[in-house]
Amino acid sequence: MEKAFGTPAREWLMRQLDYELAEVMRRAKKIKVEPFRASATESGGTHERRRD
């Protein structure tokens, strides 16, 4: 697209991102999301790495 239209690929990607974000924001009120609830170990415990 850079060669065909003379604009950088980054500009095309940013335009696409802007479009997709606008679409999501337009429909945001219709999106149903349940609140995240951390488990007891996630919310206040120490962060230990799991050794598999």
PDB file of N, CA and C in Angstrom:
ATOM      1  N   MET A   1       0.828  -1.184   0.000  1.00  0.00           N
ATOM      2  CA  MET A   1       0.000   0.000   0.000  1.00  0.00           C
ATOM      3  C   MET A   1       0.873   1.249   0.000  1.00  0.00           C
ATOM      4  N   GLU A   2       2.047   1.123   0.621  1.00  0.00           N
ATOM      5  CA  GLU A   2       2.952   2.271   0.615  1.00  0.00           C
ATOM      6  C   GLU A   2       3.298   2.676  -0.811  1.00  0.00           C
ATOM      7  N   LYS A   3       3.607   1.708  -1.631  1.00  0.00           N
ATOM      8  CA  LYS A   3       3.987   2.012  -3.007  1.00  0.00           C
ATOM      9  C   LYS A   3       2.796   2.505  -3.818  1.00  0.00           C
ATOM     10  N   ALA A   4       1.638   1.918  -3.602  1.00  0.00           N
ATOM     11  CA  ALA A   4       0.467   2.289  -4.390  1.00  0.00           C
ATOM     12  C   ALA A   4      -0.070   3.669  -4.030  1.00  0.00           C
ATOM     13  N   PHE A   5      -0.110   3.998  -2.742  1.00  0.00           N
ATOM     14  CA  PHE A   5      -0.736   5.248  -2.321  1.00  0.00           C
ATOM     15  C   PHE A   5       0.246   6.292  -1.795  1.00  0.00           C
ATOM     16  N   GLY A   6       1.491   5.893  -1.592  1.00  0.00           N
ATOM     17  CA  GLY A   6       2.505   6.841  -1.155  1.00  0.00           C
ATOM     18  C   GLY A   6       2.415   7.245   0.307  1.00  0.00           C
ATOM     19  N   THR A   7       1.741   6.445   1.117  1.00  0.00           N
ATOM     20  CA  THR A   7       1.660   6.732   2.554  1.00  0.00           C
ATOM     21  C   THR A   7       2.249   5.551   3.320  1.00  0.00           C
ATOM     22  N   PRO A   8       2.852   5.820   4.470  1.00  0.00           N
ATOM     23  CA  PRO A   8       3.502   4.747   5.239  1.00  0.00           C
ATOM     24  C   PRO A   8       2.510   3.698   5.753  1.00  0.00           C
ATOM     25  N   ALA A   9       2.989   2.467   5.862  1.00  0.00           N
ATOM     26  CA  ALA A   9       2.161   1.370   6.375  1.00  0.00           C
ATOM     27  C   ALA A   9       1.652   1.681   7.773  1.00  0.00           C
ATOM     28  N   ARG A  10       2.473   2.325   8.594  1.00  0.00           N
ATOM     29  CA  ARG A  10       2.063   2.677   9.957  1.00  0.00           C
ATOM     30  C   ARG A  10       0.794   3.533   9.934  1.00  0.00           C
ATOM     31  N   GLU A  11       0.702   4.440   8.983  1.00  0.00           N
ATOM     32  CA  GLU A  11      -0.489   5.292   8.887  1.00  0.00           C
ATOM     33  C   GLU A  11      -1.735   4.462   8.580  1.00  0.00           C
ATOM     34  N   TRP A  12      -1.605   3.495   7.687  1.00  0.00           N
ATOM     35  CA  TRP A  12      -2.742   2.628   7.372  1.00  0.00           C
ATOM     36  C   TRP A  12      -3.139   1.786   8.582  1.00  0.00           C
ATOM     37  N   LEU A  13      -2.153   1.290   9.314  1.00  0.00           N
ATOM     38  CA  LEU A  13      -2.454   0.504  10.511  1.00  0.00           C
ATOM     39  C   LEU A  13      -3.148   1.351  11.572  1.00  0.00           C
ATOM     40  N   MET A  14      -2.709   2.584  11.742  1.00  0.00           N
ATOM     41  CA  MET A  14      -3.324   3.467  12.733  1.00  0.00           C
ATOM     42  C   MET A  14      -4.763   3.804  12.341  1.00  0.00           C
ATOM     43  N   ARG A  15      -5.000   4.006  11.056  1.00  0.00           N
ATOM     44  CA  ARG A  15      -6.375   4.266  10.592  1.00  0.00           C
ATOM     45  C   ARG A  15      -7.274   3.066  10.864  1.00  0.00           C
ATOM     46  N   GLN A  16      -6.751   1.869  10.611  1.00  0.00           N
ATOM     47  CA  GLN A  16      -7.532   0.656  10.876  1.00  0.00           C
ATOM     48  C   GLN A  16      -7.822   0.519  12.361  1.00  0.00           C
ATOM     49  N   LEU A  17      -6.827   0.783  13.200  1.00  0.00           N
ATOM     50  CA  LEU A  17      -7.009   0.715  14.648  1.00  0.00           C
ATOM     51  C   LEU A  17      -8.045   1.734  15.115  1.00  0.00           C
ATOM     52  N   ASP A  18      -7.973   2.957  14.586  1.00  0.00           N
ATOM     53  CA  ASP A  18      -8.955   3.983  14.935  1.00  0.00           C
ATOM     54  C   ASP A  18     -10.365   3.543  14.566  1.00  0.00           C
ATOM     55  N   TYR A  19     -10.512   2.946  13.388  1.00  0.00           N
ATOM     56  CA  TYR A  19     -11.819   2.473  12.937  1.00  0.00           C
ATOM     57  C   TYR A  19     -12.348   1.380  13.867  1.00  0.00           C
ATOM     58  N   GLU A  20     -11.498   0.398  14.180  1.00  0.00           N
ATOM     59  CA  GLU A  20     -11.931  -0.707  15.032  1.00  0.00           C
ATOM     60  C   GLU A  20     -12.289  -0.228  16.434  1.00  0.00           C
ATOM     61  N   LEU A  21     -11.513   0.690  16.977  1.00  0.00           N
ATOM     62  CA  LEU A  21     -11.816   1.235  18.298  1.00  0.00           C
ATOM     63  C   LEU A  21     -13.141   1.991  18.278  1.00  0.00           C
ATOM     64  N   ALA A  22     -13.378   2.774  17.236  1.00  0.00           N
ATOM     65  CA  ALA A  22     -14.636   3.514  17.120  1.00  0.00           C
ATOM     66  C   ALA A  22     -15.823   2.553  17.059  1.00  0.00           C
ATOM     67  N   GLU A  23     -15.671   1.442  16.347  1.00  0.00           N
ATOM     68  CA  GLU A  23     -16.745   0.449  16.260  1.00  0.00           C
ATOM     69  C   GLU A  23     -17.041  -0.172  17.622  1.00  0.00           C
ATOM     70  N   VAL A  24     -16.011  -0.508  18.368  1.00  0.00           N
ATOM     71  CA  VAL A  24     -16.201  -1.096  19.698  1.00  0.00           C
ATOM     72  C   VAL A  24     -16.854  -0.083  20.631  1.00  0.00           C
ATOM     73  N   MET A  25     -16.398   1.147  20.602  1.00  0.00           N
ATOM     74  CA  MET A  25     -16.962   2.176  21.476  1.00  0.00           C
ATOM     75  C   MET A  25     -18.426   2.437  21.130  1.00  0.00           C
ATOM     76  N   ARG A  26     -18.759   2.351  19.859  1.00  0.00           N
ATOM     77  CA  ARG A  26     -20.140   2.563  19.428  1.00  0.00           C
ATOM     78  C   ARG A  26     -21.061   1.483  20.006  1.00  0.00           C
ATOM     79  N   ARG A  27     -20.535   0.275  20.147  1.00  0.00           N
ATOM     80  CA  ARG A  27     -21.336  -0.841  20.651  1.00  0.00           C
ATOM     81  C   ARG A  27     -21.080  -1.157  22.111  1.00  0.00           C
ATOM     82  N   ALA A  28     -20.310  -0.353  22.802  1.00  0.00           N
ATOM     83  CA  ALA A  28     -19.865  -0.662  24.167  1.00  0.00           C
ATOM     84  C   ALA A  28     -21.017  -0.925  25.134  1.00  0.00           C
ATOM     85  N   LYS A  29     -22.102  -0.189  25.019  1.00  0.00           N
ATOM     86  CA  LYS A  29     -23.215  -0.373  25.960  1.00  0.00           C
ATOM     87  C   LYS A  29     -23.899  -1.722  25.794  1.00  0.00           C
ATOM     88  N   LYS A  30     -23.777  -2.322  24.634  1.00  0.00           N
ATOM     89  CA  LYS A  30     -24.414  -3.613  24.373  1.00  0.00           C
ATOM     90  C   LYS A  30     -23.552  -4.790  24.825  1.00  0.00           C
ATOM     91  N   ILE A  31     -22.282  -4.540  25.108  1.00  0.00           N
ATOM     92  CA  ILE A  31     -21.363  -5.609  25.495  1.00  0.00           C
ATOM     93  C   ILE A  31     -21.560  -5.938  26.972  1.00  0.00           C
ATOM     94  N   LYS A  32     -21.854  -7.184  27.258  1.00  0.00           N
ATOM     95  CA  LYS A  32     -22.065  -7.627  28.635  1.00  0.00           C
ATOM     96  C   LYS A  32     -20.784  -8.263  29.166  1.00  0.00           C
ATOM     97  N   VAL A  33     -20.326  -7.771  30.312  1.00  0.00           N
ATOM     98  CA  VAL A  33     -19.105  -8.293  30.924  1.00  0.00           C
ATOM     99  C   VAL A  33     -19.359  -8.516  32.405  1.00  0.00           C
ATOM    100  N   GLU A  34     -18.962  -9.675  32.893  1.00  0.00           N
ATOM    101  CA  GLU A  34     -19.075  -9.952  34.321  1.00  0.00           C
ATOM    102  C   GLU A  34     -17.823  -9.431  35.013  1.00  0.00           C
ATOM    103  N   PRO A  35     -17.961  -8.803  36.172  1.00  0.00           N
ATOM    104  CA  PRO A  35     -16.788  -8.294  36.891  1.00  0.00           C
ATOM    105  C   PRO A  35     -15.830  -9.425  37.246  1.00  0.00           C
ATOM    106  N   PHE A  36     -14.549  -9.146  37.172  1.00  0.00           N
ATOM    107  CA  PHE A  36     -13.524 -10.111  37.534  1.00  0.00           C
ATOM    108  C   PHE A  36     -13.403 -10.153  39.042  1.00  0.00           C
ATOM    109  N   ARG A  37     -13.367 -11.341  39.595  1.00  0.00           N
ATOM    110  CA  ARG A  37     -13.195 -11.513  41.035  1.00  0.00           C
ATOM    111  C   ARG A  37     -11.962 -12.360  41.272  1.00  0.00           C
ATOM    112  N   ALA A  38     -10.967 -11.759  41.891  1.00  0.00           N
ATOM    113  CA  ALA A  38      -9.726 -12.476  42.170  1.00  0.00           C
ATOM    114  C   ALA A  38      -9.939 -13.464  43.305  1.00  0.00           C
ATOM    115  N   SER A  39      -9.241 -14.582  43.243  1.00  0.00           N
ATOM    116  CA  SER A  39      -9.313 -15.545  44.337  1.00  0.00           C
ATOM    117  C   SER A  39      -8.513 -15.005  45.516  1.00  0.00           C
ATOM    118  N   ALA A  40      -8.658 -15.617  46.665  1.00  0.00           N
ATOM    119  CA  ALA A  40      -7.970 -15.155  47.877  1.00  0.00           C
ATOM    120  C   ALA A  40      -6.460 -15.141  47.685  1.00  0.00           C
ATOM    121  N   THR A  41      -5.924 -16.136  46.996  1.00  0.00           N
ATOM    122  CA  THR A  41      -4.471 -16.176  46.800  1.00  0.00           C
ATOM    123  C   THR A  41      -4.010 -15.120  45.806  1.00  0.00           C
ATOM    124  N   GLU A  42      -4.853 -14.742  44.872  1.00  0.00           N
ATOM    125  CA  GLU A  42      -4.481 -13.729  43.886  1.00  0.00           C
ATOM    126  C   GLU A  42      -4.589 -12.324  44.445  1.00  0.00           C
ATOM    127  N   SER A  43      -5.541 -12.093  45.335  1.00  0.00           N
ATOM    128  CA  SER A  43      -5.812 -10.728  45.775  1.00  0.00           C
ATOM    129  C   SER A  43      -4.886 -10.210  46.865  1.00  0.00           C
ATOM    130  N   GLY A  44      -4.379 -11.066  47.731  1.00  0.00           N
ATOM    131  CA  GLY A  44      -3.572 -10.525  48.811  1.00  0.00           C
ATOM    132  C   GLY A  44      -2.380 -11.355  49.203  1.00  0.00           C
ATOM    133  N   GLY A  45      -2.192 -12.453  48.549  1.00  0.00           N
ATOM    134  CA  GLY A  45      -1.092 -13.329  48.924  1.00  0.00           C
ATOM    135  C   GLY A  45       0.204 -12.958  48.243  1.00  0.00           C
ATOM    136  N   THR A  46       1.204 -13.733  48.561  1.00  0.00           N
ATOM    137  CA  THR A  46       2.496 -13.515  47.916  1.00  0.00           C
ATOM    138  C   THR A  46       2.458 -14.125  46.526  1.00  0.00           C
ATOM    139  N   HIS A  47       3.301 -13.631  45.692  1.00  0.00           N
ATOM    140  CA  HIS A  47       3.356 -14.132  44.323  1.00  0.00           C
ATOM    141  C   HIS A  47       4.455 -15.174  44.217  1.00  0.00           C
ATOM    142  N   GLU A  48       4.058 -16.409  44.268  1.00  0.00           N
ATOM    143  CA  GLU A  48       5.023 -17.492  44.134  1.00  0.00           C
ATOM    144  C   GLU A  48       4.935 -18.048  42.731  1.00  0.00           C
ATOM    145  N   ARG A  49       6.080 -18.335  42.174  1.00  0.00           N
ATOM    146  CA  ARG A  49       6.091 -18.910  40.839  1.00  0.00           C
ATOM    147  C   ARG A  49       5.803 -20.391  40.916  1.00  0.00           C
ATOM    148  N   ARG A  50       5.068 -20.845  39.955  1.00  0.00           N
ATOM    149  CA  ARG A  50       4.732 -22.247  39.876  1.00  0.00           C
ATOM    150  C   ARG A  50       5.881 -23.004  39.235  1.00  0.00           C
ATOM    151  N   ARG A  51       6.279 -24.092  39.849  1.00  0.00           N
ATOM    152  CA  ARG A  51       7.360 -24.905  39.294  1.00  0.00           C
ATOM    153  C   ARG A  51       6.771 -26.201  38.777  1.00  0.00           C
ATOM    154  N   ASP A  52       6.788 -26.357  37.484  1.00  0.00           N
ATOM    155  CA  ASP A  52       6.231 -27.573  36.868  1.00  0.00           C
ATOM    156  C   ASP A  52       7.307 -28.575  36.574  1.00  0.00           C
TER     157      ASP A  52
END
